[in-house]
Amino acid sequence: MAVTSAFSKFWAQLSYGFLTKLTLTVEVAKKNAFNLAAGRVFIGFLKNVFPINVLQAVKSVPEVVRIFCATANPAKVIIAETEQRRGVLGVIDGQSTFGIEAEKDIEDRKALLRKFEYQL
């Protein structure tokens, strides 16, 4: 599998600052892309980083049209198939809801986002 120009640009953008310690697990991404067998799909698996910290870098790559999922949770990909090809319809991410957030839950979530240096 050849490395595309979009991937090269993406990796170059991630190579600065705190992201230099990031580990891209290429073999896992290759295996999952092969199993999906859908065209025009970029899959990246990252270790030692929270998805929220790299999302803007991914969005800034001109070839990226849509991001279906950026998560540390297990995810399932929904595929549509015709006689000629396959395509990604969407991604199911995470778990069912446990309930409605209380004020304490909201404060905890915001504190976690601030820890990731996410702008609220």
mmCIF file of N, CA and C in Angstrom:
data_model
loop_
_atom_site.group_PDB
_atom_site.id
_atom_site.type_symbol
_atom_site.label_atom_id
_atom_site.label_comp_id
_atom_site.label_asym_id
_atom_site.label_seq_id
_atom_site.Cartn_x
_atom_site.Cartn_y
_atom_site.Cartn_z
ATOM 1 N N MET A 1 0.849 -1.173 0.000
ATOM 2 C CA MET A 1 0.000 0.000 0.000
ATOM 3 C C MET A 1 0.895 1.236 0.000
ATOM 4 N N ALA A 2 0.738 2.083 -0.978
ATOM 5 C CA ALA A 2 1.564 3.283 -1.105
ATOM 6 C C ALA A 2 1.077 4.370 -0.154
ATOM 7 N N VAL A 3 2.004 5.159 0.309
ATOM 8 C CA VAL A 3 1.658 6.291 1.160
ATOM 9 C C VAL A 3 1.232 7.439 0.255
ATOM 10 N N THR A 4 0.046 7.969 0.483
ATOM 11 C CA THR A 4 -0.491 9.019 -0.387
ATOM 12 C C THR A 4 0.063 10.380 -0.004
ATOM 13 N N SER A 5 -0.121 11.348 -0.901
ATOM 14 C CA SER A 5 0.329 12.706 -0.603
ATOM 15 C C SER A 5 -0.454 13.285 0.572
ATOM 16 N N ALA A 6 -1.737 12.938 0.676
ATOM 17 C CA ALA A 6 -2.542 13.422 1.801
ATOM 18 C C ALA A 6 -1.974 12.906 3.110
ATOM 19 N N PHE A 7 -1.602 11.637 3.126
ATOM 20 C CA PHE A 7 -1.021 11.062 4.331
ATOM 21 C C PHE A 7 0.297 11.746 4.656
ATOM 22 N N SER A 8 1.129 11.997 3.639
ATOM 23 C CA SER A 8 2.420 12.651 3.854
ATOM 24 C C SER A 8 2.236 14.035 4.455
ATOM 25 N N LYS A 9 1.278 14.795 3.924
ATOM 26 C CA LYS A 9 1.008 16.128 4.459
ATOM 27 C C LYS A 9 0.485 16.039 5.889
ATOM 28 N N PHE A 10 -0.417 15.084 6.110
ATOM 29 C CA PHE A 10 -0.979 14.887 7.442
ATOM 30 C C PHE A 10 0.128 14.585 8.439
ATOM 31 N N TRP A 11 1.008 13.657 8.090
ATOM 32 C CA TRP A 11 2.085 13.268 8.995
ATOM 33 C C TRP A 11 3.041 14.431 9.227
ATOM 34 N N ALA A 12 3.323 15.211 8.183
ATOM 35 C CA ALA A 12 4.212 16.370 8.330
ATOM 36 C C ALA A 12 3.620 17.373 9.311
ATOM 37 N N GLN A 13 2.307 17.571 9.249
ATOM 38 C CA GLN A 13 1.662 18.508 10.163
ATOM 39 C C GLN A 13 1.678 17.992 11.594
ATOM 40 N N LEU A 14 1.635 16.684 11.760
ATOM 41 C CA LEU A 14 1.653 16.114 13.104
ATOM 42 C C LEU A 14 3.061 16.018 13.679
ATOM 43 N N SER A 15 4.056 16.316 12.884
ATOM 44 C CA SER A 15 5.439 16.135 13.309
ATOM 45 C C SER A 15 5.982 17.299 14.128
ATOM 46 N N TYR A 16 5.171 18.259 14.469
ATOM 47 C CA TYR A 16 5.624 19.422 15.220
ATOM 48 C C TYR A 16 5.117 19.377 16.653
ATOM 49 N N GLY A 17 5.810 20.083 17.545
ATOM 50 C CA GLY A 17 5.366 20.259 18.922
ATOM 51 C C GLY A 17 5.254 18.962 19.698
ATOM 52 N N PHE A 18 4.248 18.909 20.561
ATOM 53 C CA PHE A 18 4.089 17.748 21.435
ATOM 54 C C PHE A 18 3.747 16.481 20.665
ATOM 55 N N LEU A 19 3.358 16.603 19.414
ATOM 56 C CA LEU A 19 2.944 15.440 18.636
ATOM 57 C C LEU A 19 4.113 14.628 18.107
ATOM 58 N N THR A 20 5.353 15.059 18.358
ATOM 59 C CA THR A 20 6.500 14.299 17.859
ATOM 60 C C THR A 20 6.613 12.946 18.551
ATOM 61 N N LYS A 21 6.004 12.790 19.719
ATOM 62 C CA LYS A 21 6.054 11.511 20.430
ATOM 63 C C LYS A 21 4.906 10.585 20.029
ATOM 64 N N LEU A 22 4.107 11.042 19.119
ATOM 65 C CA LEU A 22 2.959 10.290 18.626
ATOM 66 C C LEU A 22 3.408 9.051 17.862
ATOM 67 N N THR A 23 2.710 7.965 18.037
ATOM 68 C CA THR A 23 3.024 6.745 17.306
ATOM 69 C C THR A 23 1.853 6.404 16.400
ATOM 70 N N LEU A 24 2.104 6.374 15.114
ATOM 71 C CA LEU A 24 1.076 5.983 14.158
ATOM 72 C C LEU A 24 1.212 4.490 13.926
ATOM 73 N N THR A 25 0.170 3.742 14.177
ATOM 74 C CA THR A 25 0.236 2.300 14.000
ATOM 75 C C THR A 25 -0.249 1.953 12.600
ATOM 76 N N VAL A 26 0.675 1.974 11.668
ATOM 77 C CA VAL A 26 0.380 1.805 10.252
ATOM 78 C C VAL A 26 -0.176 0.422 9.947
ATOM 79 N N GLU A 27 0.390 -0.604 10.529
ATOM 80 C CA GLU A 27 -0.063 -1.965 10.215
ATOM 81 C C GLU A 27 -1.521 -2.177 10.609
ATOM 82 N N VAL A 28 -1.927 -1.652 11.751
ATOM 83 C CA VAL A 28 -3.324 -1.781 12.182
ATOM 84 C C VAL A 28 -4.232 -1.018 11.220
ATOM 85 N N ALA A 29 -3.804 0.167 10.806
ATOM 86 C CA ALA A 29 -4.593 0.956 9.852
ATOM 87 C C ALA A 29 -4.711 0.239 8.510
ATOM 88 N N LYS A 30 -3.615 -0.337 8.030
ATOM 89 C CA LYS A 30 -3.641 -1.075 6.757
ATOM 90 C C LYS A 30 -4.619 -2.238 6.823
ATOM 91 N N LYS A 31 -4.543 -2.996 7.910
ATOM 92 C CA LYS A 31 -5.409 -4.171 8.063
ATOM 93 C C LYS A 31 -6.886 -3.757 8.047
ATOM 94 N N ASN A 32 -7.212 -2.692 8.778
ATOM 95 C CA ASN A 32 -8.600 -2.244 8.833
ATOM 96 C C ASN A 32 -9.071 -1.663 7.507
ATOM 97 N N ALA A 33 -8.214 -0.929 6.810
ATOM 98 C CA ALA A 33 -8.579 -0.397 5.491
ATOM 99 C C ALA A 33 -8.825 -1.536 4.513
ATOM 100 N N PHE A 34 -7.982 -2.556 4.562
ATOM 101 C CA PHE A 34 -8.156 -3.717 3.688
ATOM 102 C C PHE A 34 -9.471 -4.432 4.002
ATOM 103 N N ASN A 35 -9.781 -4.602 5.287
ATOM 104 C CA ASN A 35 -11.022 -5.273 5.684
ATOM 105 C C ASN A 35 -12.264 -4.479 5.271
ATOM 106 N N LEU A 36 -12.183 -3.150 5.308
ATOM 107 C CA LEU A 36 -13.316 -2.330 4.857
ATOM 108 C C LEU A 36 -13.540 -2.478 3.361
ATOM 109 N N ALA A 37 -12.457 -2.534 2.616
ATOM 110 C CA ALA A 37 -12.505 -2.668 1.152
ATOM 111 C C ALA A 37 -13.390 -1.603 0.515
ATOM 112 N N ALA A 38 -13.334 -0.387 1.043
ATOM 113 C CA ALA A 38 -14.087 0.741 0.494
ATOM 114 C C ALA A 38 -13.091 1.767 -0.026
ATOM 115 N N GLY A 39 -13.383 2.327 -1.182
ATOM 116 C CA GLY A 39 -12.464 3.292 -1.772
ATOM 117 C C GLY A 39 -12.480 4.635 -1.069
ATOM 118 N N ARG A 40 -11.412 5.387 -1.286
ATOM 119 C CA ARG A 40 -11.280 6.762 -0.800
ATOM 120 C C ARG A 40 -11.439 6.880 0.708
ATOM 121 N N VAL A 41 -10.833 5.976 1.449
ATOM 122 C CA VAL A 41 -10.928 5.984 2.902
ATOM 123 C C VAL A 41 -9.528 6.093 3.486
ATOM 124 N N PHE A 42 -9.367 6.993 4.439
ATOM 125 C CA PHE A 42 -8.111 7.126 5.173
ATOM 126 C C PHE A 42 -8.382 6.718 6.608
ATOM 127 N N ILE A 43 -7.615 5.779 7.108
ATOM 128 C CA ILE A 43 -7.762 5.320 8.483
ATOM 129 C C ILE A 43 -6.442 5.559 9.188
ATOM 130 N N GLY A 44 -6.510 6.152 10.361
ATOM 131 C CA GLY A 44 -5.307 6.342 11.164
ATOM 132 C C GLY A 44 -5.554 5.849 12.574
ATOM 133 N N PHE A 45 -4.651 5.057 13.078
ATOM 134 C CA PHE A 45 -4.701 4.620 14.465
ATOM 135 C C PHE A 45 -3.512 5.250 15.167
ATOM 136 N N LEU A 46 -3.762 5.945 16.267
ATOM 137 C CA LEU A 46 -2.719 6.658 16.978
ATOM 138 C C LEU A 46 -2.617 6.144 18.403
ATOM 139 N N LYS A 47 -1.389 6.108 18.901
ATOM 140 C CA LYS A 47 -1.168 5.742 20.299
ATOM 141 C C LYS A 47 -0.596 6.950 21.030
ATOM 142 N N ASN A 48 -0.775 6.975 22.323
ATOM 143 C CA ASN A 48 -0.183 7.996 23.194
ATOM 144 C C ASN A 48 -0.711 9.400 22.928
ATOM 145 N N VAL A 49 -1.946 9.507 22.478
ATOM 146 C CA VAL A 49 -2.549 10.814 22.232
ATOM 147 C C VAL A 49 -4.071 10.669 22.287
ATOM 148 N N PHE A 50 -4.743 11.732 22.693
ATOM 149 C CA PHE A 50 -6.196 11.742 22.659
ATOM 150 C C PHE A 50 -6.641 12.264 21.299
ATOM 151 N N PRO A 51 -7.673 11.692 20.696
ATOM 152 C CA PRO A 51 -8.116 12.115 19.361
ATOM 153 C C PRO A 51 -8.385 13.614 19.265
ATOM 154 N N ILE A 52 -8.900 14.194 20.320
ATOM 155 C CA ILE A 52 -9.236 15.614 20.293
ATOM 156 C C ILE A 52 -7.995 16.480 20.041
ATOM 157 N N ASN A 53 -6.811 15.971 20.417
ATOM 158 C CA ASN A 53 -5.584 16.740 20.250
ATOM 159 C C ASN A 53 -5.068 16.770 18.817
ATOM 160 N N VAL A 54 -5.505 15.875 17.969
ATOM 161 C CA VAL A 54 -5.005 15.838 16.588
ATOM 162 C C VAL A 54 -6.088 16.156 15.557
ATOM 163 N N LEU A 55 -7.300 16.338 15.997
ATOM 164 C CA LEU A 55 -8.413 16.522 15.072
ATOM 165 C C LEU A 55 -8.233 17.738 14.166
ATOM 166 N N GLN A 56 -7.780 18.858 14.699
ATOM 167 C CA GLN A 56 -7.596 20.055 13.869
ATOM 168 C C GLN A 56 -6.529 19.840 12.805
ATOM 169 N N ALA A 57 -5.462 19.109 13.151
ATOM 170 C CA ALA A 57 -4.413 18.820 12.160
ATOM 171 C C ALA A 57 -4.968 17.968 11.028
ATOM 172 N N VAL A 58 -5.811 17.004 11.356
ATOM 173 C CA VAL A 58 -6.416 16.158 10.324
ATOM 174 C C VAL A 58 -7.352 16.992 9.448
ATOM 175 N N LYS A 59 -8.179 17.834 10.072
ATOM 176 C CA LYS A 59 -9.121 18.673 9.321
ATOM 177 C C LYS A 59 -8.408 19.627 8.372
ATOM 178 N N SER A 60 -7.185 20.026 8.705
ATOM 179 C CA SER A 60 -6.474 21.015 7.888
ATOM 180 C C SER A 60 -5.875 20.427 6.613
ATOM 181 N N VAL A 61 -5.880 19.106 6.467
ATOM 182 C CA VAL A 61 -5.376 18.481 5.242
ATOM 183 C C VAL A 61 -6.417 18.688 4.143
ATOM 184 N N PRO A 62 -6.040 19.326 3.021
ATOM 185 C CA PRO A 62 -7.023 19.645 1.975
ATOM 186 C C PRO A 62 -7.762 18.429 1.419
ATOM 187 N N GLU A 63 -7.119 17.281 1.373
ATOM 188 C CA GLU A 63 -7.765 16.093 0.809
ATOM 189 C C GLU A 63 -8.805 15.475 1.741
ATOM 190 N N VAL A 64 -8.834 15.878 2.999
ATOM 191 C CA VAL A 64 -9.809 15.337 3.953
ATOM 192 C C VAL A 64 -11.146 16.028 3.718
ATOM 193 N N VAL A 65 -12.146 15.238 3.352
ATOM 194 C CA VAL A 65 -13.473 15.769 3.065
ATOM 195 C C VAL A 65 -14.383 15.636 4.276
ATOM 196 N N ARG A 66 -14.355 14.490 4.916
ATOM 197 C CA ARG A 66 -15.237 14.229 6.048
ATOM 198 C C ARG A 66 -14.515 13.353 7.060
ATOM 199 N N ILE A 67 -14.737 13.664 8.315
ATOM 200 C CA ILE A 67 -14.219 12.818 9.387
ATOM 201 C C ILE A 67 -15.424 12.137 10.020
ATOM 202 N N PHE A 68 -15.459 10.838 9.926
ATOM 203 C CA PHE A 68 -16.574 10.091 10.497
ATOM 204 C C PHE A 68 -16.392 9.858 11.987
ATOM 205 N N CYS A 69 -15.151 9.735 12.432
ATOM 206 C CA CYS A 69 -14.944 9.315 13.804
ATOM 207 C C CYS A 69 -13.544 9.695 14.271
ATOM 208 N N ALA A 70 -13.449 10.231 15.472
ATOM 209 C CA ALA A 70 -12.165 10.472 16.135
ATOM 210 C C ALA A 70 -12.398 10.098 17.590
ATOM 211 N N THR A 71 -12.005 8.911 17.964
ATOM 212 C CA THR A 71 -12.402 8.386 19.265
ATOM 213 C C THR A 71 -11.365 7.436 19.831
ATOM 214 N N ALA A 72 -11.429 7.255 21.121
ATOM 215 C CA ALA A 72 -10.643 6.219 21.778
ATOM 216 C C ALA A 72 -11.542 5.023 22.112
ATOM 217 N N ASN A 73 -12.802 5.115 21.729
ATOM 218 C CA ASN A 73 -13.774 4.051 21.996
ATOM 219 C C ASN A 73 -13.802 3.036 20.860
ATOM 220 N N PRO A 74 -14.301 1.840 21.134
ATOM 221 C CA PRO A 74 -14.524 0.892 20.040
ATOM 222 C C PRO A 74 -15.535 1.488 19.057
ATOM 223 N N ALA A 75 -15.361 1.205 17.781
ATOM 224 C CA ALA A 75 -16.253 1.760 16.759
ATOM 225 C C ALA A 75 -16.583 0.695 15.722
ATOM 226 N N LYS A 76 -17.741 0.837 15.103
ATOM 227 C CA LYS A 76 -18.170 -0.037 14.009
ATOM 228 C C LYS A 76 -18.421 0.825 12.782
ATOM 229 N N VAL A 77 -17.963 0.369 11.624
ATOM 230 C CA VAL A 77 -18.139 1.105 10.374
ATOM 231 C C VAL A 77 -19.311 0.499 9.610
ATOM 232 N N ILE A 78 -20.221 1.359 9.148
ATOM 233 C CA ILE A 78 -21.373 0.918 8.368
ATOM 234 C C ILE A 78 -21.024 1.086 6.890
ATOM 235 N N ILE A 79 -21.065 -0.021 6.148
ATOM 236 C CA ILE A 79 -20.670 -0.054 4.739
ATOM 237 C C ILE A 79 -21.896 -0.317 3.866
ATOM 238 N N ALA A 80 -21.978 0.395 2.745
ATOM 239 C CA ALA A 80 -22.975 0.091 1.711
ATOM 240 C C ALA A 80 -22.227 -0.547 0.547
ATOM 241 N N GLU A 81 -22.877 -1.512 -0.106
ATOM 242 C CA GLU A 81 -22.222 -2.215 -1.210
ATOM 243 C C GLU A 81 -23.168 -2.301 -2.403
ATOM 244 N N THR A 82 -22.636 -1.979 -3.582
ATOM 245 C CA THR A 82 -23.369 -2.158 -4.834
ATOM 246 C C THR A 82 -22.643 -3.235 -5.633
ATOM 247 N N GLU A 83 -23.100 -3.469 -6.853
ATOM 248 C CA GLU A 83 -22.433 -4.466 -7.694
ATOM 249 C C GLU A 83 -21.005 -4.043 -8.031
ATOM 250 N N GLN A 84 -20.754 -2.740 -8.068
ATOM 251 C CA GLN A 84 -19.455 -2.240 -8.514
ATOM 252 C C GLN A 84 -18.504 -1.833 -7.401
ATOM 253 N N ARG A 85 -19.008 -1.356 -6.262
ATOM 254 C CA ARG A 85 -18.099 -0.832 -5.242
ATOM 255 C C ARG A 85 -18.732 -0.807 -3.861
ATOM 256 N N ARG A 86 -17.904 -0.414 -2.895
ATOM 257 C CA ARG A 86 -18.346 -0.281 -1.504
ATOM 258 C C ARG A 86 -18.030 1.131 -1.017
ATOM 259 N N GLY A 87 -18.805 1.609 -0.050
ATOM 260 C CA GLY A 87 -18.563 2.936 0.504
ATOM 261 C C GLY A 87 -18.980 3.009 1.960
ATOM 262 N N VAL A 88 -18.379 3.921 2.684
ATOM 263 C CA VAL A 88 -18.681 4.103 4.104
ATOM 264 C C VAL A 88 -19.893 5.021 4.246
ATOM 265 N N LEU A 89 -20.914 4.547 4.946
ATOM 266 C CA LEU A 89 -22.093 5.361 5.232
ATOM 267 C C LEU A 89 -21.935 6.131 6.536
ATOM 268 N N GLY A 90 -21.275 5.525 7.492
ATOM 269 C CA GLY A 90 -21.117 6.170 8.790
ATOM 270 C C GLY A 90 -20.391 5.272 9.762
ATOM 271 N N VAL A 91 -20.280 5.752 10.982
ATOM 272 C CA VAL A 91 -19.572 5.025 12.033
ATOM 273 C C VAL A 91 -20.416 5.067 13.301
ATOM 274 N N ILE A 92 -20.506 3.936 13.967
ATOM 275 C CA ILE A 92 -21.155 3.863 15.277
ATOM 276 C C ILE A 92 -20.036 3.842 16.303
ATOM 277 N N ASP A 93 -20.069 4.820 17.200
ATOM 278 C CA ASP A 93 -18.971 5.030 18.135
ATOM 279 C C ASP A 93 -19.471 4.983 19.573
ATOM 280 N N GLY A 94 -18.716 4.354 20.431
ATOM 281 C CA GLY A 94 -18.998 4.408 21.861
ATOM 282 C C GLY A 94 -20.056 3.437 22.323
ATOM 283 N N GLN A 95 -20.750 3.851 23.374
ATOM 284 C CA GLN A 95 -21.731 2.995 24.033
ATOM 285 C C GLN A 95 -23.069 3.719 24.110
ATOM 286 N N SER A 96 -24.078 2.973 24.496
ATOM 287 C CA SER A 96 -25.379 3.597 24.740
ATOM 288 C C SER A 96 -25.265 4.532 25.939
ATOM 289 N N THR A 97 -26.150 5.502 25.981
ATOM 290 C CA THR A 97 -26.122 6.465 27.082
ATOM 291 C C THR A 97 -26.487 5.804 28.399
ATOM 292 N N PHE A 98 -25.856 6.315 29.446
ATOM 293 C CA PHE A 98 -26.147 5.805 30.784
ATOM 294 C C PHE A 98 -27.187 6.659 31.489
ATOM 295 N N GLY A 99 -27.444 7.847 30.972
ATOM 296 C CA GLY A 99 -28.394 8.756 31.594
ATOM 297 C C GLY A 99 -28.111 10.177 31.169
ATOM 298 N N ILE A 100 -28.678 11.113 31.890
ATOM 299 C CA ILE A 100 -28.502 12.533 31.602
ATOM 300 C C ILE A 100 -27.469 13.095 32.564
ATOM 301 N N GLU A 101 -26.593 13.966 32.037
ATOM 302 C CA GLU A 101 -25.539 14.552 32.863
ATOM 303 C C GLU A 101 -26.120 15.406 33.985
ATOM 304 N N ALA A 102 -25.572 15.224 35.171
ATOM 305 C CA ALA A 102 -25.874 16.112 36.289
ATOM 306 C C ALA A 102 -24.846 17.245 36.256
ATOM 307 N N GLU A 103 -25.034 18.265 37.087
ATOM 308 C CA GLU A 103 -24.097 19.395 37.120
ATOM 309 C C GLU A 103 -22.669 18.929 37.393
ATOM 310 N N LYS A 104 -22.495 17.974 38.290
ATOM 311 C CA LYS A 104 -21.158 17.450 38.614
ATOM 312 C C LYS A 104 -20.535 16.787 37.389
ATOM 313 N N ASP A 105 -21.327 16.039 36.627
ATOM 314 C CA ASP A 105 -20.829 15.387 35.407
ATOM 315 C C ASP A 105 -20.367 16.422 34.386
ATOM 316 N N ILE A 106 -21.123 17.500 34.247
ATOM 317 C CA ILE A 106 -20.764 18.564 33.305
ATOM 318 C C ILE A 106 -19.452 19.209 33.719
ATOM 319 N N GLU A 107 -19.307 19.498 35.015
ATOM 320 C CA GLU A 107 -18.056 20.089 35.517
ATOM 321 C C GLU A 107 -16.873 19.154 35.273
ATOM 322 N N ASP A 108 -17.059 17.858 35.528
ATOM 323 C CA ASP A 108 -15.987 16.880 35.313
ATOM 324 C C ASP A 108 -15.595 16.800 33.841
ATOM 325 N N ARG A 109 -16.584 16.810 32.943
ATOM 326 C CA ARG A 109 -16.304 16.742 31.509
ATOM 327 C C ARG A 109 -15.537 17.974 31.050
ATOM 328 N N LYS A 110 -15.959 19.152 31.511
ATOM 329 C CA LYS A 110 -15.261 20.386 31.138
ATOM 330 C C LYS A 110 -13.837 20.404 31.689
ATOM 331 N N ALA A 111 -13.649 19.909 32.910
ATOM 332 C CA ALA A 111 -12.299 19.843 33.488
ATOM 333 C C ALA A 111 -11.408 18.922 32.661
ATOM 334 N N LEU A 112 -11.965 17.807 32.199
ATOM 335 C CA LEU A 112 -11.201 16.882 31.361
ATOM 336 C C LEU A 112 -10.819 17.542 30.036
ATOM 337 N N LEU A 113 -11.746 18.260 29.419
ATOM 338 C CA LEU A 113 -11.450 18.955 28.161
ATOM 339 C C LEU A 113 -10.380 20.024 28.360
ATOM 340 N N ARG A 114 -10.434 20.738 29.489
ATOM 341 C CA ARG A 114 -9.393 21.735 29.772
ATOM 342 C C ARG A 114 -8.035 21.061 29.953
ATOM 343 N N LYS A 115 -8.040 19.881 30.545
ATOM 344 C CA LYS A 115 -6.793 19.126 30.720
ATOM 345 C C LYS A 115 -6.163 18.817 29.358
ATOM 346 N N PHE A 116 -6.998 18.578 28.346
ATOM 347 C CA PHE A 116 -6.512 18.318 26.985
ATOM 348 C C PHE A 116 -6.185 19.612 26.248
ATOM 349 N N GLU A 117 -6.361 20.754 26.939
ATOM 350 C CA GLU A 117 -6.140 22.075 26.349
ATOM 351 C C GLU A 117 -7.125 22.359 25.220
ATOM 352 N N TYR A 118 -8.333 21.840 25.352
ATOM 353 C CA TYR A 118 -9.393 22.062 24.369
ATOM 354 C C TYR A 118 -10.102 23.363 24.711
ATOM 355 N N GLN A 119 -10.338 24.207 23.706
ATOM 356 C CA GLN A 119 -11.016 25.487 23.922
ATOM 357 C C GLN A 119 -12.512 25.261 24.107
ATOM 358 N N LEU A 120 -13.053 25.716 25.220
ATOM 359 C CA LEU A 120 -14.497 25.588 25.471
ATOM 360 C C LEU A 120 -15.221 26.814 24.976
#
